[in-house]
Tab-separated table of C-alpha atoms in Angstrom:
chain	number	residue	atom	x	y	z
A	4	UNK	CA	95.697	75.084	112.794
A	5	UNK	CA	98.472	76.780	110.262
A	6	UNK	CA	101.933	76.691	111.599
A	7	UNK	CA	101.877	80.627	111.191
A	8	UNK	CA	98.564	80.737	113.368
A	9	UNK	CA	99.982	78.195	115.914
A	10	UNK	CA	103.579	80.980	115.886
A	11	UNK	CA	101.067	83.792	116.931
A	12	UNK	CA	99.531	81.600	119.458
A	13	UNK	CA	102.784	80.492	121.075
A	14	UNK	CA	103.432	83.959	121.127
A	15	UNK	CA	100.372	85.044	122.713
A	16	UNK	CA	100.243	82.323	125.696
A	17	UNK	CA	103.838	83.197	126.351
A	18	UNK	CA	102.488	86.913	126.608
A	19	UNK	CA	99.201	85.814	129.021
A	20	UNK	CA	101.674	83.634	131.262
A	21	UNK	CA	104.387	86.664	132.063
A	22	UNK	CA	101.962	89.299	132.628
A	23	UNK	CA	101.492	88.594	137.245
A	24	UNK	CA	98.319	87.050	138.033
A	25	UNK	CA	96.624	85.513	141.229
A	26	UNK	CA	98.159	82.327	140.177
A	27	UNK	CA	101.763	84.045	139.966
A	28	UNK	CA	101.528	85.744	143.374
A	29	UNK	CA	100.088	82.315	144.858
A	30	UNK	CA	102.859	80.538	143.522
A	31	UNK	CA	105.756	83.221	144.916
A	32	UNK	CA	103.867	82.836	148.438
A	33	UNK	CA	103.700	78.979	148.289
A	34	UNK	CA	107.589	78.900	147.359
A	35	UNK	CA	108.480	80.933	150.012
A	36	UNK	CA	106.125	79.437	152.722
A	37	UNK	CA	106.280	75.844	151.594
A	38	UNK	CA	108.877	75.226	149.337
A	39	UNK	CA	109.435	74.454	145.979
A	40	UNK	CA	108.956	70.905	145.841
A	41	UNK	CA	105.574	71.804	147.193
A	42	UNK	CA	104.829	74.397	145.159
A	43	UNK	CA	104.922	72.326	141.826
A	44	UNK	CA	101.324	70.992	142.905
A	45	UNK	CA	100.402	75.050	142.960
A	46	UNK	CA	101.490	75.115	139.380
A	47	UNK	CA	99.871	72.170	138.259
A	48	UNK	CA	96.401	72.953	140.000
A	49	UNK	CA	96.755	76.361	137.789
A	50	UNK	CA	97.715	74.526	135.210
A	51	UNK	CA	94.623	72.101	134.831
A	52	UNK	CA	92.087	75.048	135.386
A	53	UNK	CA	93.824	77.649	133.296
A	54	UNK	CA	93.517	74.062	130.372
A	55	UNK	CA	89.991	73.827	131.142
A	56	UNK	CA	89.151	77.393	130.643
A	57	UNK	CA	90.953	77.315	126.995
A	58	UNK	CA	89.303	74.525	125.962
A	59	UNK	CA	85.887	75.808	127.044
A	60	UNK	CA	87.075	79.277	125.054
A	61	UNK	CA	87.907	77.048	122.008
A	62	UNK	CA	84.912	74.328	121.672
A	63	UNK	CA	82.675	77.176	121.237
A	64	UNK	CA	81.373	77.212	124.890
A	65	UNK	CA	81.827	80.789	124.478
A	66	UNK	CA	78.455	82.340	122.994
A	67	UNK	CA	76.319	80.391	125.605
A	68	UNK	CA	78.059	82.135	128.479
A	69	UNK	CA	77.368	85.661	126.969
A	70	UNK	CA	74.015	84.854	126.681
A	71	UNK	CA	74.080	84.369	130.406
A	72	UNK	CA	75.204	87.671	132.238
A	73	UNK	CA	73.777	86.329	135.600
A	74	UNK	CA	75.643	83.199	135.252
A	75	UNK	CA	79.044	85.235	134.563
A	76	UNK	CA	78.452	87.577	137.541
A	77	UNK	CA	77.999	84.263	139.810
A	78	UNK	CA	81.563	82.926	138.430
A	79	UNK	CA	82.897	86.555	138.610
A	80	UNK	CA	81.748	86.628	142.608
A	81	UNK	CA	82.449	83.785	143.692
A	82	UNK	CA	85.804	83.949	142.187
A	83	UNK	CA	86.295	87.649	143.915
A	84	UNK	CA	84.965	85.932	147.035
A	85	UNK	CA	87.747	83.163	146.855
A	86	UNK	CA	90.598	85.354	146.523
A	87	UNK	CA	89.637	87.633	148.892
A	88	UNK	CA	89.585	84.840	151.316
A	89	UNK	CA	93.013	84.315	150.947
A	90	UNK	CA	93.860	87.486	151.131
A	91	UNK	CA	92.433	87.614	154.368
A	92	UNK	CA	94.098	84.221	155.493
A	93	UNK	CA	97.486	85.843	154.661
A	94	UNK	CA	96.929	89.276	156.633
A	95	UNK	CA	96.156	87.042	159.399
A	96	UNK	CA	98.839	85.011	159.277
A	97	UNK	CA	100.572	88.060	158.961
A	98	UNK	CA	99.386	89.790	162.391
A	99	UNK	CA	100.333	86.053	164.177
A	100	UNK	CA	103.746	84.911	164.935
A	101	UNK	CA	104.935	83.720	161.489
A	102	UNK	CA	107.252	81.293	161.345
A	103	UNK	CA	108.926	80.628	158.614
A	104	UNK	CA	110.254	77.107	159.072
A	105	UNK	CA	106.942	75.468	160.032
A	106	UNK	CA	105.748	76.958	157.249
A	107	UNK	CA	108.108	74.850	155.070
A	108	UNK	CA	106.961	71.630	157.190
A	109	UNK	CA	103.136	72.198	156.739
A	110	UNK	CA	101.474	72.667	153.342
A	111	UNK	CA	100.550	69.533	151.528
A	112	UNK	CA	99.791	68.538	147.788
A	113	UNK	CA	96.533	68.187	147.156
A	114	UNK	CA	95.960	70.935	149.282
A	115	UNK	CA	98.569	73.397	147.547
A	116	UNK	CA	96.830	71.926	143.890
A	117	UNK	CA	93.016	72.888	145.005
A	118	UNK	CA	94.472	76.627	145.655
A	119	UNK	CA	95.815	76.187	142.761
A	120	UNK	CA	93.198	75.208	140.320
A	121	UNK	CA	90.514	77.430	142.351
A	122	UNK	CA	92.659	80.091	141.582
A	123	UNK	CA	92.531	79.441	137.836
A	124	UNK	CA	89.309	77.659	137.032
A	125	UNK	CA	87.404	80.771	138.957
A	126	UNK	CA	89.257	83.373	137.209
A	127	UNK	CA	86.269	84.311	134.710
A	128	UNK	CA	88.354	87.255	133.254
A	129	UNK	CA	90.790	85.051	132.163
A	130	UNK	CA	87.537	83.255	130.620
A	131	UNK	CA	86.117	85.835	128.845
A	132	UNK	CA	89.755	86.934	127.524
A	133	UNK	CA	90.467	84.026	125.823
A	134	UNK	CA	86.684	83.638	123.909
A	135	UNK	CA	87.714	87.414	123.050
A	136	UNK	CA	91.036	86.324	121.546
A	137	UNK	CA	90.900	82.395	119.930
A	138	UNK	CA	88.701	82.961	117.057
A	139	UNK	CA	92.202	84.828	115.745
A	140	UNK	CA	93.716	81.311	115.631
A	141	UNK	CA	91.415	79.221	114.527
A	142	UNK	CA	91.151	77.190	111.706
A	143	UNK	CA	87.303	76.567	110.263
A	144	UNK	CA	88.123	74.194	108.051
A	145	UNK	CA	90.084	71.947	110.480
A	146	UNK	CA	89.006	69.923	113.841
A	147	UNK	CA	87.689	71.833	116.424
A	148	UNK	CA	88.281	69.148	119.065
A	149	UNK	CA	92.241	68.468	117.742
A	150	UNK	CA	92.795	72.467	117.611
A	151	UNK	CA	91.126	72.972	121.005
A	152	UNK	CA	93.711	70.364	122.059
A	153	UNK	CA	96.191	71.892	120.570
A	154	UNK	CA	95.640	75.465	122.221
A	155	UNK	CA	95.270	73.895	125.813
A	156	UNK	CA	99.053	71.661	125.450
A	157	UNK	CA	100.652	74.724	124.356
A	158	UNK	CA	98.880	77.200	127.371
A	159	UNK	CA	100.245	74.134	129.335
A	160	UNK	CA	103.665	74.453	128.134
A	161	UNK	CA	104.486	77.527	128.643
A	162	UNK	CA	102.357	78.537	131.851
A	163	UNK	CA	104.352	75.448	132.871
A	164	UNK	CA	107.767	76.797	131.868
A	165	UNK	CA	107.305	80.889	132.813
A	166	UNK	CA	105.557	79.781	136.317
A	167	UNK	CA	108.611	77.199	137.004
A	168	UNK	CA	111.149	79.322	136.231
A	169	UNK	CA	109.614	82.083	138.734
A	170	UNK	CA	109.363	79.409	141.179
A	171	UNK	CA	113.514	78.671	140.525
A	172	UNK	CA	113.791	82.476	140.846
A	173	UNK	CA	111.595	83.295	144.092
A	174	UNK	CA	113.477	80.049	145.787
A	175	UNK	CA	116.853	81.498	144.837
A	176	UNK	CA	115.992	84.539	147.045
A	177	UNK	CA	113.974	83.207	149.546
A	178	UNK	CA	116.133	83.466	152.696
A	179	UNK	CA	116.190	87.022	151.963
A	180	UNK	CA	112.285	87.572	151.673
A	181	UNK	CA	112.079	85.094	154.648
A	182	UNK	CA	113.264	87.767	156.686
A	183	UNK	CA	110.420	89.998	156.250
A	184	UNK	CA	107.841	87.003	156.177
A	185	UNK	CA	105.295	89.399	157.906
A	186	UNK	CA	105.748	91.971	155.542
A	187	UNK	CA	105.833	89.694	152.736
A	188	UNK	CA	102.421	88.030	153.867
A	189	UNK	CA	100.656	91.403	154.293
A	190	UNK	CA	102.110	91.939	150.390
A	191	UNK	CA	100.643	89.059	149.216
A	192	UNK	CA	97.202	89.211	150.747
A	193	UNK	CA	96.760	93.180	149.786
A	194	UNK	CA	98.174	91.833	146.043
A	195	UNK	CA	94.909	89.065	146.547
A	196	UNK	CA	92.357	91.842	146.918
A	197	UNK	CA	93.580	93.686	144.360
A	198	UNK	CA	92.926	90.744	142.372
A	199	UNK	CA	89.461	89.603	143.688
A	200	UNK	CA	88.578	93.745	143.038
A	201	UNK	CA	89.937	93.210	139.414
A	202	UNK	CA	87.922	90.010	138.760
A	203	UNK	CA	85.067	91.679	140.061
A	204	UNK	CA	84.780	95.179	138.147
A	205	UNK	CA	86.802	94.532	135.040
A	206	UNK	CA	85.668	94.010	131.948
A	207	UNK	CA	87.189	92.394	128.712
């Protein structure tokens, strides 16, 4: 990959990681509920799935899965499904008593880093955006394998650096959104159908 190509990548990931996703608002709700210690294991689980998607996109996995609409609408569903099911777990929690300082006892890793992965590695959208956009990078005349590694470190770097630094932000305010923790749940889980609705019915 060109230096100039690689610029316009950088570029591009740095674009894809600002825009708010399901990832972003799972990571705002796990700072606030759990802290931000806790939360890191979020970021990573998005991390690793949002990697595994680009490389998929880049090794060329990309003109098998159009040529397998049912298998795309599976993804598509049971991704929908997923985040709908959080979105229901939050407007329940919601309608409970919500406490906010057992939330910041309970929550644990590898729990926080499935969500987070699931989150990612089931967001087919996300899928089909970046077999849409990588052939614009890509050099033909160079390694596949060392270019699809070089895509995935630098969606890793800077879905690592935008979603940290909202993490830093969110836990710089959170005594304030702590206050409306109901409210802020019922945000959150609407914000998760939204997403599963998106994932379903939208098209790249």
């Amino acid at each position: 990959m060109t230096l100039e190509n690689w610029l316009l990548l950088l570029l591009t990931c740095c674009g894809v990681c600002v825009v708010p996703g399901p990832n972003s608002i799972m990571v705002v709700n796990h700072v606030t509920r759990f802290g931000l210690k806790k939360a890191l294991a979020t970021i990573a689980g998005g991390m690793l799935g949002f990697i595994i998607l680009m490389m998929i996109a880049v090794l060329g996995l990309g003109p098998f899965l159009k040529t397998a609409p049912g298998f795309i609408l599976a993804l598509k569903t049971v991704g929908s499904f997923y985040l709908a099911m959080i979105g229901v777990r939050l407007l329940w929690d919601s309608e409970s008593h919500y406490d906010g300082s057992k939330d910041i006892k309970d929550g644990n890793h590898p729990s926080l880093f499935r969500q987070g992965f699931l989150s990612a590695i089931l967001n087919i959208n996300a899928l089909l955006f970046f077999i849409a956009i990588m052939p614009n990078f890509l050099d033909p005349d160079a390694s596949i394998v060392t270019q699809a590694i070089e895509c995935a470190l630098t969606l890793a770097v800077c879905e690592m650096v935008v979603e940290f630094g909202f993490a830093l932000l969110i836990w710089r305010y959170r005594e304030k959104i702590m206050k409306s923790g109901v409210w802020f749940n019922r945000i959150c889980g609407v914000l998760f159908f939204v997403f599963a609705f998106l994932l379903q019915f939208r098209n790249y």
